[in-house]
Coordinates of C-alpha atoms in Angstrom, one line a residue:
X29 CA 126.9 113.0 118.0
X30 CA 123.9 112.6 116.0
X31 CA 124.6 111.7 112.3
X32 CA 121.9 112.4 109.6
X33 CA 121.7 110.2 106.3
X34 CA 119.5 111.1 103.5
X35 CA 116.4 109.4 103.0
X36 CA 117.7 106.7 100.5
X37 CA 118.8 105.7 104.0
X38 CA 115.7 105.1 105.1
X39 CA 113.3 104.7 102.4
X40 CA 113.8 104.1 98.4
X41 CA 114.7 107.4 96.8
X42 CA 112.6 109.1 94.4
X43 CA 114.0 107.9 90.1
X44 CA 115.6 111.3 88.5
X45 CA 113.3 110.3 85.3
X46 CA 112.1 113.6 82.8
X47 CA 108.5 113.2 82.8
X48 CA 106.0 115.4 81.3
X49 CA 105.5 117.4 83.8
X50 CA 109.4 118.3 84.4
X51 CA 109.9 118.4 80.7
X52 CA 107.1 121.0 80.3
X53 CA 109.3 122.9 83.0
X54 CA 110.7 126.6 81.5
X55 CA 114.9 126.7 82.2
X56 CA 114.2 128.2 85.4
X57 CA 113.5 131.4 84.0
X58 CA 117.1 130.7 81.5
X59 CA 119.2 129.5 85.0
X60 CA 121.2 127.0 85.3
X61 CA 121.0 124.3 87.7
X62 CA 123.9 125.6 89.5
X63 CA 123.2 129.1 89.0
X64 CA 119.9 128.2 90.9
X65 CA 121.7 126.6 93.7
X66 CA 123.8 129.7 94.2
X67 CA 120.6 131.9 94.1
X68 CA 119.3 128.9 96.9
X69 CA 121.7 129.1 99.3
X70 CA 121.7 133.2 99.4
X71 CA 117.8 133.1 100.1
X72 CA 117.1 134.8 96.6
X73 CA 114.3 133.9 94.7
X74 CA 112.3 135.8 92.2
X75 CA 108.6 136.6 93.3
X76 CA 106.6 134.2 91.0
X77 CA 109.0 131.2 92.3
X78 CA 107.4 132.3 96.0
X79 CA 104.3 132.8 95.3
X80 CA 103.2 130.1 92.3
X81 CA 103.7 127.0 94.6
X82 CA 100.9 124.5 94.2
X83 CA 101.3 123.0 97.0
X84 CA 103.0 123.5 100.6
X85 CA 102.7 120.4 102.2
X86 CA 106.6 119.2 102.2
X87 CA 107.5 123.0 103.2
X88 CA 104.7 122.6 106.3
X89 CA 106.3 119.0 107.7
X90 CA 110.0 121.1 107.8
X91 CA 108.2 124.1 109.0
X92 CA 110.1 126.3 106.3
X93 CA 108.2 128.5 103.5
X94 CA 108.2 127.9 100.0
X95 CA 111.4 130.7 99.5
X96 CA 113.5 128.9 101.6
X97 CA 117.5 128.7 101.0
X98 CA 118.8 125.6 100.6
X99 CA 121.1 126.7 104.2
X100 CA 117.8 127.4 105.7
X101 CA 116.2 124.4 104.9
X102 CA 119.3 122.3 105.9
X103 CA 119.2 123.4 109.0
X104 CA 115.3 123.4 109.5
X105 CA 115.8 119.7 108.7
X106 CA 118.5 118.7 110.7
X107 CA 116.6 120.5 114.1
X108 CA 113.8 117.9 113.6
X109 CA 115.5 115.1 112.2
X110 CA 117.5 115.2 115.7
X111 CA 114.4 115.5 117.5
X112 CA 112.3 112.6 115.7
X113 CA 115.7 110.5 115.2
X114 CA 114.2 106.8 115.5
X115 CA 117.4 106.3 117.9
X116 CA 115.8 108.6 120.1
X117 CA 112.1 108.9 119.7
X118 CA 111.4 105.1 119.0
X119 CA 107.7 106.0 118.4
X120 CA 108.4 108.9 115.8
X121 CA 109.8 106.5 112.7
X122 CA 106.7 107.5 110.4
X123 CA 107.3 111.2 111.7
X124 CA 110.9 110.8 111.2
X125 CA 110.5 109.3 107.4
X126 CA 107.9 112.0 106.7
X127 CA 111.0 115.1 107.4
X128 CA 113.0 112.9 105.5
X129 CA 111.0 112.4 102.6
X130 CA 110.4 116.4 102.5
X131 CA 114.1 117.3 102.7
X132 CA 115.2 114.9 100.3
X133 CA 112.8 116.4 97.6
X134 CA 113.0 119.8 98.6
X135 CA 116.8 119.8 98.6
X136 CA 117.0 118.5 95.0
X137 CA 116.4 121.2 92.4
X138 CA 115.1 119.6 90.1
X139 CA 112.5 117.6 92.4
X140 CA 112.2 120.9 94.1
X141 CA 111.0 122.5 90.8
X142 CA 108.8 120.1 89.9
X143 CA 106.9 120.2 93.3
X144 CA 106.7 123.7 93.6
X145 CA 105.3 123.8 89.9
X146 CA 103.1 120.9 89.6
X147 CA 102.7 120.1 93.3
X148 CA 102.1 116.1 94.1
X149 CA 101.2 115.4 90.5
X150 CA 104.7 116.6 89.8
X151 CA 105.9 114.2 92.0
X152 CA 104.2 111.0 90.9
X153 CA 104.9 111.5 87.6
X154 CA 108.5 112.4 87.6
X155 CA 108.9 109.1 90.2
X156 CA 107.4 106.8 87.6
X157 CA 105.5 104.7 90.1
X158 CA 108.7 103.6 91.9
X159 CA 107.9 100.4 94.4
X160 CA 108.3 101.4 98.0
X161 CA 107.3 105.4 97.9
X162 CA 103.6 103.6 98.2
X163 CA 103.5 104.1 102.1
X164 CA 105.1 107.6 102.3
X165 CA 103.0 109.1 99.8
X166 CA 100.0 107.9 101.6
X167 CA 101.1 109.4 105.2
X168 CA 101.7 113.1 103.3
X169 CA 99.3 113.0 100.3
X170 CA 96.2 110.7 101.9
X171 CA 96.8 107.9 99.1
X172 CA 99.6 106.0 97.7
X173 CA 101.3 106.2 93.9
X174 CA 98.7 103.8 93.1
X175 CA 95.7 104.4 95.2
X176 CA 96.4 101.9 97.6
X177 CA 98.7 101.0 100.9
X178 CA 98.4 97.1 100.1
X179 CA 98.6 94.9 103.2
X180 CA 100.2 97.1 105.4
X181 CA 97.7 98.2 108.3
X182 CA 98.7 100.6 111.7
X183 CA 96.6 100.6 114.6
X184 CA 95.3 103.8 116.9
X185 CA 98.3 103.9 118.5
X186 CA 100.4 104.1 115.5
X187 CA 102.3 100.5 115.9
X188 CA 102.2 98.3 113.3
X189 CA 99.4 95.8 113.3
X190 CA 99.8 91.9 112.4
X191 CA 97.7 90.3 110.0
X192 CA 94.4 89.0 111.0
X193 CA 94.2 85.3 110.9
X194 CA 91.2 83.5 109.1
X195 CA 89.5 80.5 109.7
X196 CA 86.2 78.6 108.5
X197 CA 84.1 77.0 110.7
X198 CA 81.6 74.9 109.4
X199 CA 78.2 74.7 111.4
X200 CA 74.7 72.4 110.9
X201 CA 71.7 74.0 111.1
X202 CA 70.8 72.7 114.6
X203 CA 74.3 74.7 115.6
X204 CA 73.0 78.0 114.4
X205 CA 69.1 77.3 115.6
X206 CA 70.1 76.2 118.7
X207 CA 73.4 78.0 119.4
X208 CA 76.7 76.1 120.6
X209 CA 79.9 76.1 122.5
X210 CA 82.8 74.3 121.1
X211 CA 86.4 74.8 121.5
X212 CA 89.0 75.2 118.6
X213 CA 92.4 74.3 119.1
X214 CA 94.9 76.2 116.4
X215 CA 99.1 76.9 116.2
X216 CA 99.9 80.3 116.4
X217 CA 103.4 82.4 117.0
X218 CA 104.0 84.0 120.4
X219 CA 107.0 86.3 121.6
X220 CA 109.7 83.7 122.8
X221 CA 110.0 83.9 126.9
X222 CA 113.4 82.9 127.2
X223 CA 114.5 86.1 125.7
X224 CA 111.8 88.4 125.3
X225 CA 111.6 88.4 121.4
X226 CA 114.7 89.8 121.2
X227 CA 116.4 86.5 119.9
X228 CA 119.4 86.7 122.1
X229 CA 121.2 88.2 125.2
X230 CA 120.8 92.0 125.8
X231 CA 122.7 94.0 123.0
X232 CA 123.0 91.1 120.7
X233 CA 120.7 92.2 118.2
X234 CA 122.9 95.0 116.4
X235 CA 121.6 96.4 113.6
X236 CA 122.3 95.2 109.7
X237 CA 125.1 97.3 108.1
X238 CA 124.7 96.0 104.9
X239 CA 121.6 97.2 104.3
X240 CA 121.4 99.6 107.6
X241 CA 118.8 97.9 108.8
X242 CA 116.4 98.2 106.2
X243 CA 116.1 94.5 105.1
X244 CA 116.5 95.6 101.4
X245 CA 119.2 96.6 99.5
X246 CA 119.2 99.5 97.1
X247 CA 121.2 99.6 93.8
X248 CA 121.3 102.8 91.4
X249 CA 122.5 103.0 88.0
X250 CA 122.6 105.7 85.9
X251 CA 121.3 105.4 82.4
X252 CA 121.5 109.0 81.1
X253 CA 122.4 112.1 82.1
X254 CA 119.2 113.0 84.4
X255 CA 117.8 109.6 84.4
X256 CA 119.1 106.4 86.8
X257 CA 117.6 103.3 87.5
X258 CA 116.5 102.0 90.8
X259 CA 116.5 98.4 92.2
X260 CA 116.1 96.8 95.4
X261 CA 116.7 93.2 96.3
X262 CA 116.6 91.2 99.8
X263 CA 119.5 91.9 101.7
X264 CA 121.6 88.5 101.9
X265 CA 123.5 89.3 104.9
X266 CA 120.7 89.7 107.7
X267 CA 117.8 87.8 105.1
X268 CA 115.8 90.8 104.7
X269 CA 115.6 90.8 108.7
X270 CA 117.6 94.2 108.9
X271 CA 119.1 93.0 112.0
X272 CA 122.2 90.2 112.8
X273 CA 122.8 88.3 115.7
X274 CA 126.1 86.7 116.6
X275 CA 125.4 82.9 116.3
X276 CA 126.9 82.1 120.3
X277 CA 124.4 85.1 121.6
X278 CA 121.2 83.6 119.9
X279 CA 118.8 82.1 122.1
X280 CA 118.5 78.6 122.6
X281 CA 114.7 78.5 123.1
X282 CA 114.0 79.9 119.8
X283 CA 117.3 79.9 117.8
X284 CA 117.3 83.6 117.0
X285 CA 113.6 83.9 115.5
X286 CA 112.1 85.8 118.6
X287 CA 108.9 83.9 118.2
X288 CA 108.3 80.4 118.9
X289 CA 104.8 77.9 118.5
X290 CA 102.4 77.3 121.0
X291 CA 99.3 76.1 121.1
X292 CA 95.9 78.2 121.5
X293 CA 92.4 76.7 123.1
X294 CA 89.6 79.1 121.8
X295 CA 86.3 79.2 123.5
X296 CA 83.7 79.8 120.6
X297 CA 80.3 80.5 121.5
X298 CA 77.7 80.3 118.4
X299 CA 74.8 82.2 119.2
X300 CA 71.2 81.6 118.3
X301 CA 70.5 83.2 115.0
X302 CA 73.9 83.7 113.9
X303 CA 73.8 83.3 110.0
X304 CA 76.1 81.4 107.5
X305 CA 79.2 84.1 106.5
X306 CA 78.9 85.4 109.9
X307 CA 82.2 86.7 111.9
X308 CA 83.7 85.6 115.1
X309 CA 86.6 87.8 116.0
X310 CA 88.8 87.2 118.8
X311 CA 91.0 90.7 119.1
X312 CA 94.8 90.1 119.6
X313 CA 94.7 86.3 119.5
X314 CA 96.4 86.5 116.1
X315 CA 100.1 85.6 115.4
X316 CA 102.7 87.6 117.9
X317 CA 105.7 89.3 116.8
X318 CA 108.1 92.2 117.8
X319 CA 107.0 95.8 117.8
X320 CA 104.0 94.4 116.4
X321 CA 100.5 94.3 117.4
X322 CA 98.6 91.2 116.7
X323 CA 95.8 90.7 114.5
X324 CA 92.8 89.1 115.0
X325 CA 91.6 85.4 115.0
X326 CA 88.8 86.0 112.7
X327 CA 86.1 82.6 112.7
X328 CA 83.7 82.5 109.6
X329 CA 80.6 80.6 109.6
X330 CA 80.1 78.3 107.3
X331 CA 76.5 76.4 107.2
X332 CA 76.4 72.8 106.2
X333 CA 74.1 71.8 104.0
X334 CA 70.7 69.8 105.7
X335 CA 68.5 66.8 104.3
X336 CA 65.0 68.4 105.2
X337 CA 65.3 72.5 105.7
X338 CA 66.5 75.4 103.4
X339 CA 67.4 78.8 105.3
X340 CA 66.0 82.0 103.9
X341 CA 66.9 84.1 106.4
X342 CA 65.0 83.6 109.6
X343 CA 62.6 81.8 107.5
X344 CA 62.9 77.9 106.9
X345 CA 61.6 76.1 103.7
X346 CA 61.0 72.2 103.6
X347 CA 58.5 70.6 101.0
X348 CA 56.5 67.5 102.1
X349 CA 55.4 64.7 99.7
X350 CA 51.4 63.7 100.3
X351 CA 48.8 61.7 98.4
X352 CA 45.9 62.6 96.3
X353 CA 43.3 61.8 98.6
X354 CA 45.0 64.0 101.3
X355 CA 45.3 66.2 99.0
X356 CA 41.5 66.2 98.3
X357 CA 40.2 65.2 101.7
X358 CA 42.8 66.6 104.3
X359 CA 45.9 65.0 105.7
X360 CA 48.2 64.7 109.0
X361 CA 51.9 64.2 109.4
X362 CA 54.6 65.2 112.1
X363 CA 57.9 66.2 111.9
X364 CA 61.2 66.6 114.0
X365 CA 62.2 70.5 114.7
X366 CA 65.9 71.7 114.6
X367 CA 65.1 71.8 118.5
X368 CA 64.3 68.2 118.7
X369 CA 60.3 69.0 119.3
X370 CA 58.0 66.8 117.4
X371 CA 55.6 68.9 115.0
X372 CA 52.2 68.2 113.8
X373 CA 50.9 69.9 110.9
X374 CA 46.9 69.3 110.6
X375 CA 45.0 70.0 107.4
X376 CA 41.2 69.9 107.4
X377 CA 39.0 68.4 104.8
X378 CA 37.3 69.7 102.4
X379 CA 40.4 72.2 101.8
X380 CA 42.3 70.9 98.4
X381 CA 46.0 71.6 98.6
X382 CA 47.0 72.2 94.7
X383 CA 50.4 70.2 93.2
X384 CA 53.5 72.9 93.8
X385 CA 50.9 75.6 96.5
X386 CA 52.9 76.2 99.8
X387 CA 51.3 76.9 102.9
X388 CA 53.4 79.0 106.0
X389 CA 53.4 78.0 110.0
X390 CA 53.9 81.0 112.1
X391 CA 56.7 81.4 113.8
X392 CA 58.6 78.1 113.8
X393 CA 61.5 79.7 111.9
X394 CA 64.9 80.3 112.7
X395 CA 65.7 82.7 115.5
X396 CA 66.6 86.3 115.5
X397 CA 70.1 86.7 116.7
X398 CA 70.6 88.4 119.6
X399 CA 66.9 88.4 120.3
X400 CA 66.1 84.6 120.2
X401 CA 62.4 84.7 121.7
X402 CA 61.4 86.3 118.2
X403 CA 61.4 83.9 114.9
X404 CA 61.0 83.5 111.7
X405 CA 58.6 81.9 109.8
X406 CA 58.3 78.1 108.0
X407 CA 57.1 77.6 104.6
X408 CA 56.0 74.1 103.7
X409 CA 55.8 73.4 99.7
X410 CA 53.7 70.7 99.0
X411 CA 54.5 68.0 95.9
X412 CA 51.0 66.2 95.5
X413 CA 52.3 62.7 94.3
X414 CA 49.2 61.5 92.0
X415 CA 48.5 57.6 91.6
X416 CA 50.0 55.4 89.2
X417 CA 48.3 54.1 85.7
X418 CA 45.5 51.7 85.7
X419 CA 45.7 52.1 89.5
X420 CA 41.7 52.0 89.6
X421 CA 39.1 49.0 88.1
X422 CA 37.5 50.7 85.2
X423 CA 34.2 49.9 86.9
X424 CA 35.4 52.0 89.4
X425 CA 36.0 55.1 87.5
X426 CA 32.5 55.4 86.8
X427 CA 32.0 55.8 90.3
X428 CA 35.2 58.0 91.0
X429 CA 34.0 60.9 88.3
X430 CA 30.7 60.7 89.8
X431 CA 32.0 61.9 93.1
X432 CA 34.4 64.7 91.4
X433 CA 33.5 67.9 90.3
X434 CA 31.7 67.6 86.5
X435 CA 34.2 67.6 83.6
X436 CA 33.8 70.9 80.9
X437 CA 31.7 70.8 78.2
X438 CA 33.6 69.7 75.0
X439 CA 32.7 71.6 72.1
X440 CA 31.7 70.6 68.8
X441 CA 34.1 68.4 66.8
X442 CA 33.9 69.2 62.9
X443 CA 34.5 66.3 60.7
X444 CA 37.6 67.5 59.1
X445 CA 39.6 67.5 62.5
X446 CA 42.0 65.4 62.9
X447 CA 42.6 62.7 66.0
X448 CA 46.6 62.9 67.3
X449 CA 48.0 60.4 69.8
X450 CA 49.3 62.0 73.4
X451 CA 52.6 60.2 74.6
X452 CA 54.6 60.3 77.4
X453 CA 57.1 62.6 77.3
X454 CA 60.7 62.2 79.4
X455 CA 61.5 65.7 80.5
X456 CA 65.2 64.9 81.3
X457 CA 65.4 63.2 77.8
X458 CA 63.9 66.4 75.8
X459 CA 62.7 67.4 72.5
X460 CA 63.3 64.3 68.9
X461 CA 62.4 67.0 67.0
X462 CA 65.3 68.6 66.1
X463 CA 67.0 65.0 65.4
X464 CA 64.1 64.1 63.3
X465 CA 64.7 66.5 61.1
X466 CA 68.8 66.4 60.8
X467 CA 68.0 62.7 59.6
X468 CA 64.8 63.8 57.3
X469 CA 67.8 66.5 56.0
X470 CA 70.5 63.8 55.5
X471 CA 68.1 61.5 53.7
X472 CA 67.2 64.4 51.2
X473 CA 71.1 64.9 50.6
X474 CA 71.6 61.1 49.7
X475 CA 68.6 60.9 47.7
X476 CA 69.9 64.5 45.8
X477 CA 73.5 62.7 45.7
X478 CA 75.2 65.4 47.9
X479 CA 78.2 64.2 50.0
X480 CA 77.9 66.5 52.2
X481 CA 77.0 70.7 53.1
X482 CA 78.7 72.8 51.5
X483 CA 80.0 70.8 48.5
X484 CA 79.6 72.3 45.3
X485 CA 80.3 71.2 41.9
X486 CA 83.9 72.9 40.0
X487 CA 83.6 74.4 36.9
X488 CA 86.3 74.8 34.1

């Protein structure tokens, strides 16, 4: 014998609060809420009640239109809750909560009214945002009470899906220019073997009847005629589990849980190219559990930082110290490559390289991931270090500026101009001035006999 329960057996039932949109509601045309279930259950309704529905959506999932009698919808209800009864159609519970979401607002009145009035507006508004409507207002109305489904996620074949696990992985440069195999060893859940996940001998796991194997207990008190308040709390009995096990049937292996720890070895293969933020996803690898599909081991890349090249990219930016004179006259150096391969970057003479230019190399950048033979380019900034003072004989310099390019002419100086010394100046130190002038301001106060800003005399 198949028993039905409402929905507040399966799911949190809808608040009975008067919003606006139920408060704006006409007496049913001057009936009576028992007068309209009388009208209900004979199948009479006036015309405008059948034809002003703003939506049909709940009517559609019972198969039932809008003028239905309440005996009529009973029994449209009943005929599919048998058929997508969890008990028997294990695959059919968001079907199953869908009819009995429908029924239980259908068959109210005063729900009822508000839904055929105002259609799923109605419905939000005279619910009040109440916690755990979230997921069924999604499967009906394509978005939750709030907008959002929060963590919970199905997958294609309609089983609940795990959460994906996340992990960083930081890589060097050389990892991601070169590419790299490393394992990764990581703790994860798996479906105890001993008993299947079932966490004890066959038909041990029975069902919660405190909460009736919801996890979560519901509690309803009424505050006003029309209005009652809703609350839900873990269930203590079964620990929010929704199912018991007697203590002698649990299983030894993994005391009842269903899931024990084990190990994982992960193969992870960084290609060339890859980039810092980059994913490695391992589908499935993800924590195990009952009537649950795993998530995913998700990897992300994290690049460590390197003493000689920035990444831009595929390009690669280094800056390289030289002299003056190679500066002037043309230089040499070499370098070690992310691969290993010594460089050497030739500059002729007679080309000046200016403090701060930057000059590129042609493909000795990073490679392109997934097509490695094609790279990026390197740009080399170049921070001309100039010599020290008095680094020259004066007798010298003679000789020096007759070999440089001739200074400017220097205009005229006019008698009245004025000759100004040229210090160094410390950069990291910055400006005196504005201190120079806080102490030229707090000598003028003493001299005035001011105590201070702001201090003014009294007057009787």
């Amino acid at each position: 014998t198949w028993g039905f329960a409402p929905l507040s057996a399966c799911l949190p039932a809808l608040p009975l609060r008067r919003s606006r949109a139920a408060a704006a509601l006409p007496a049913v045309r001057g009936l009576s809420l028992s007068r309209r279930r009388r009208r209900r259950r004979r199948g009479f309704f006036p015309d405008a009640d059948m034809a002003n529905v703003a939506d049909t959506k709940l009517y559609d999932i019972l198969g039932v239109p809008p003028g239905v009698s309440d005996n009529e919808l009973k029994k449209a209800y009943r005929k599919l809750a048998k058929e997508y009864h969890p008990d028997k159609n294990p695959n059919a519970g968001d079907k199953f909560k869908e009819i009995s979401f429908a029924y239980e607002v259908l068959s109210n009145p005063e729900k009822r009214e508000l839904y055929d009035r105002y259609g799923e507006q109605g419905l939000r508004e005279g619910s009040g945002g109440s916690g755990g409507m979230d997921d069924i207002f999604s499967h009906i109305f394509g978005g939750g009470l709030f907008g959002f489904m929060g963590n919970q996620s199905r997958s294609r074949n309609g089983r609940r899906r795990g959460e994906d696990m996340m992990h960083p992985l930081k890589v060097s440069l050389e990892d991601l220019y070169n590419g790299k195999t490393t394992k990764l060893q990581l703790s994860k859940n798996v479906l105890c073997s001993s008993c299947n996940g079932q966490g004890g001998k066959s038909g041990a796991v029975q069902k919660c009847a405190a909460c009736r194997g919801r996890g979560m207990r519901i509690m309803i008190r009424q505050l006003a005629p029309g209005m009652v308040q809703q609350m839900q709390s873990v269930c203590s009995d079964c620990n929010g589990e929704g199912e018991v096990i007697n203590e002698k049937d649990r299983c030894k292996k993994c005391e009842g849980k269903k899931v024990i720890k084990e190990v994982k070895i992960l193969e992870v293969h960084v290609d060339k190219g890859m980039k810092h933020g980059q994913r490695i996803t391992f589908t499935g690898e993800a924590d195990q559990a009952p009537g649950v599909e795993p998530g995913d081991i998700v990897l992300l890349l994290q690049e460590k930082e390197h003493e000689m090249f920035q990444r831009d990219g595929n390009d690669l930016h280094m800056t390289h110290k030289i002299g003056l004179v190679e500066a002037l006259c043309g230089f040499q150096f070499t370098f070690k490559h992310l691969d290993a391969r010594q460089i050497v970057v030739k500059y002729p003479p007679g080309k000046v390289i200016e403090p701060g230019s930057v000059r590129v190399v042609r493909g000795e950048g990073m490679p392109q991931y997934r097509n490695p033979f094609e790279k990026g380019d390197l740009y080399i900034k170049f921070d001309v270090q100039f010599p020290e003072n008095n680094w020259i004989n004066p007798e010298k310099l003679t000789e020096l500026e007759d070999l440089l390019p001739s200074r400017p002419d220097v205009p005229n100086i006019i008698s009245e101009a004025e000759e100004v010394d040229l210090q160094e100046f410390d950069t990291t130190r910055g400006s005196s001035g504005g201190q120079r002038r806080e102490a030229y301001n707090d000598s003028s106060d003493e001299e005035s006999g001011h105590h201070g800003p702001g201090v003014q005399c009294a007057h009787q």
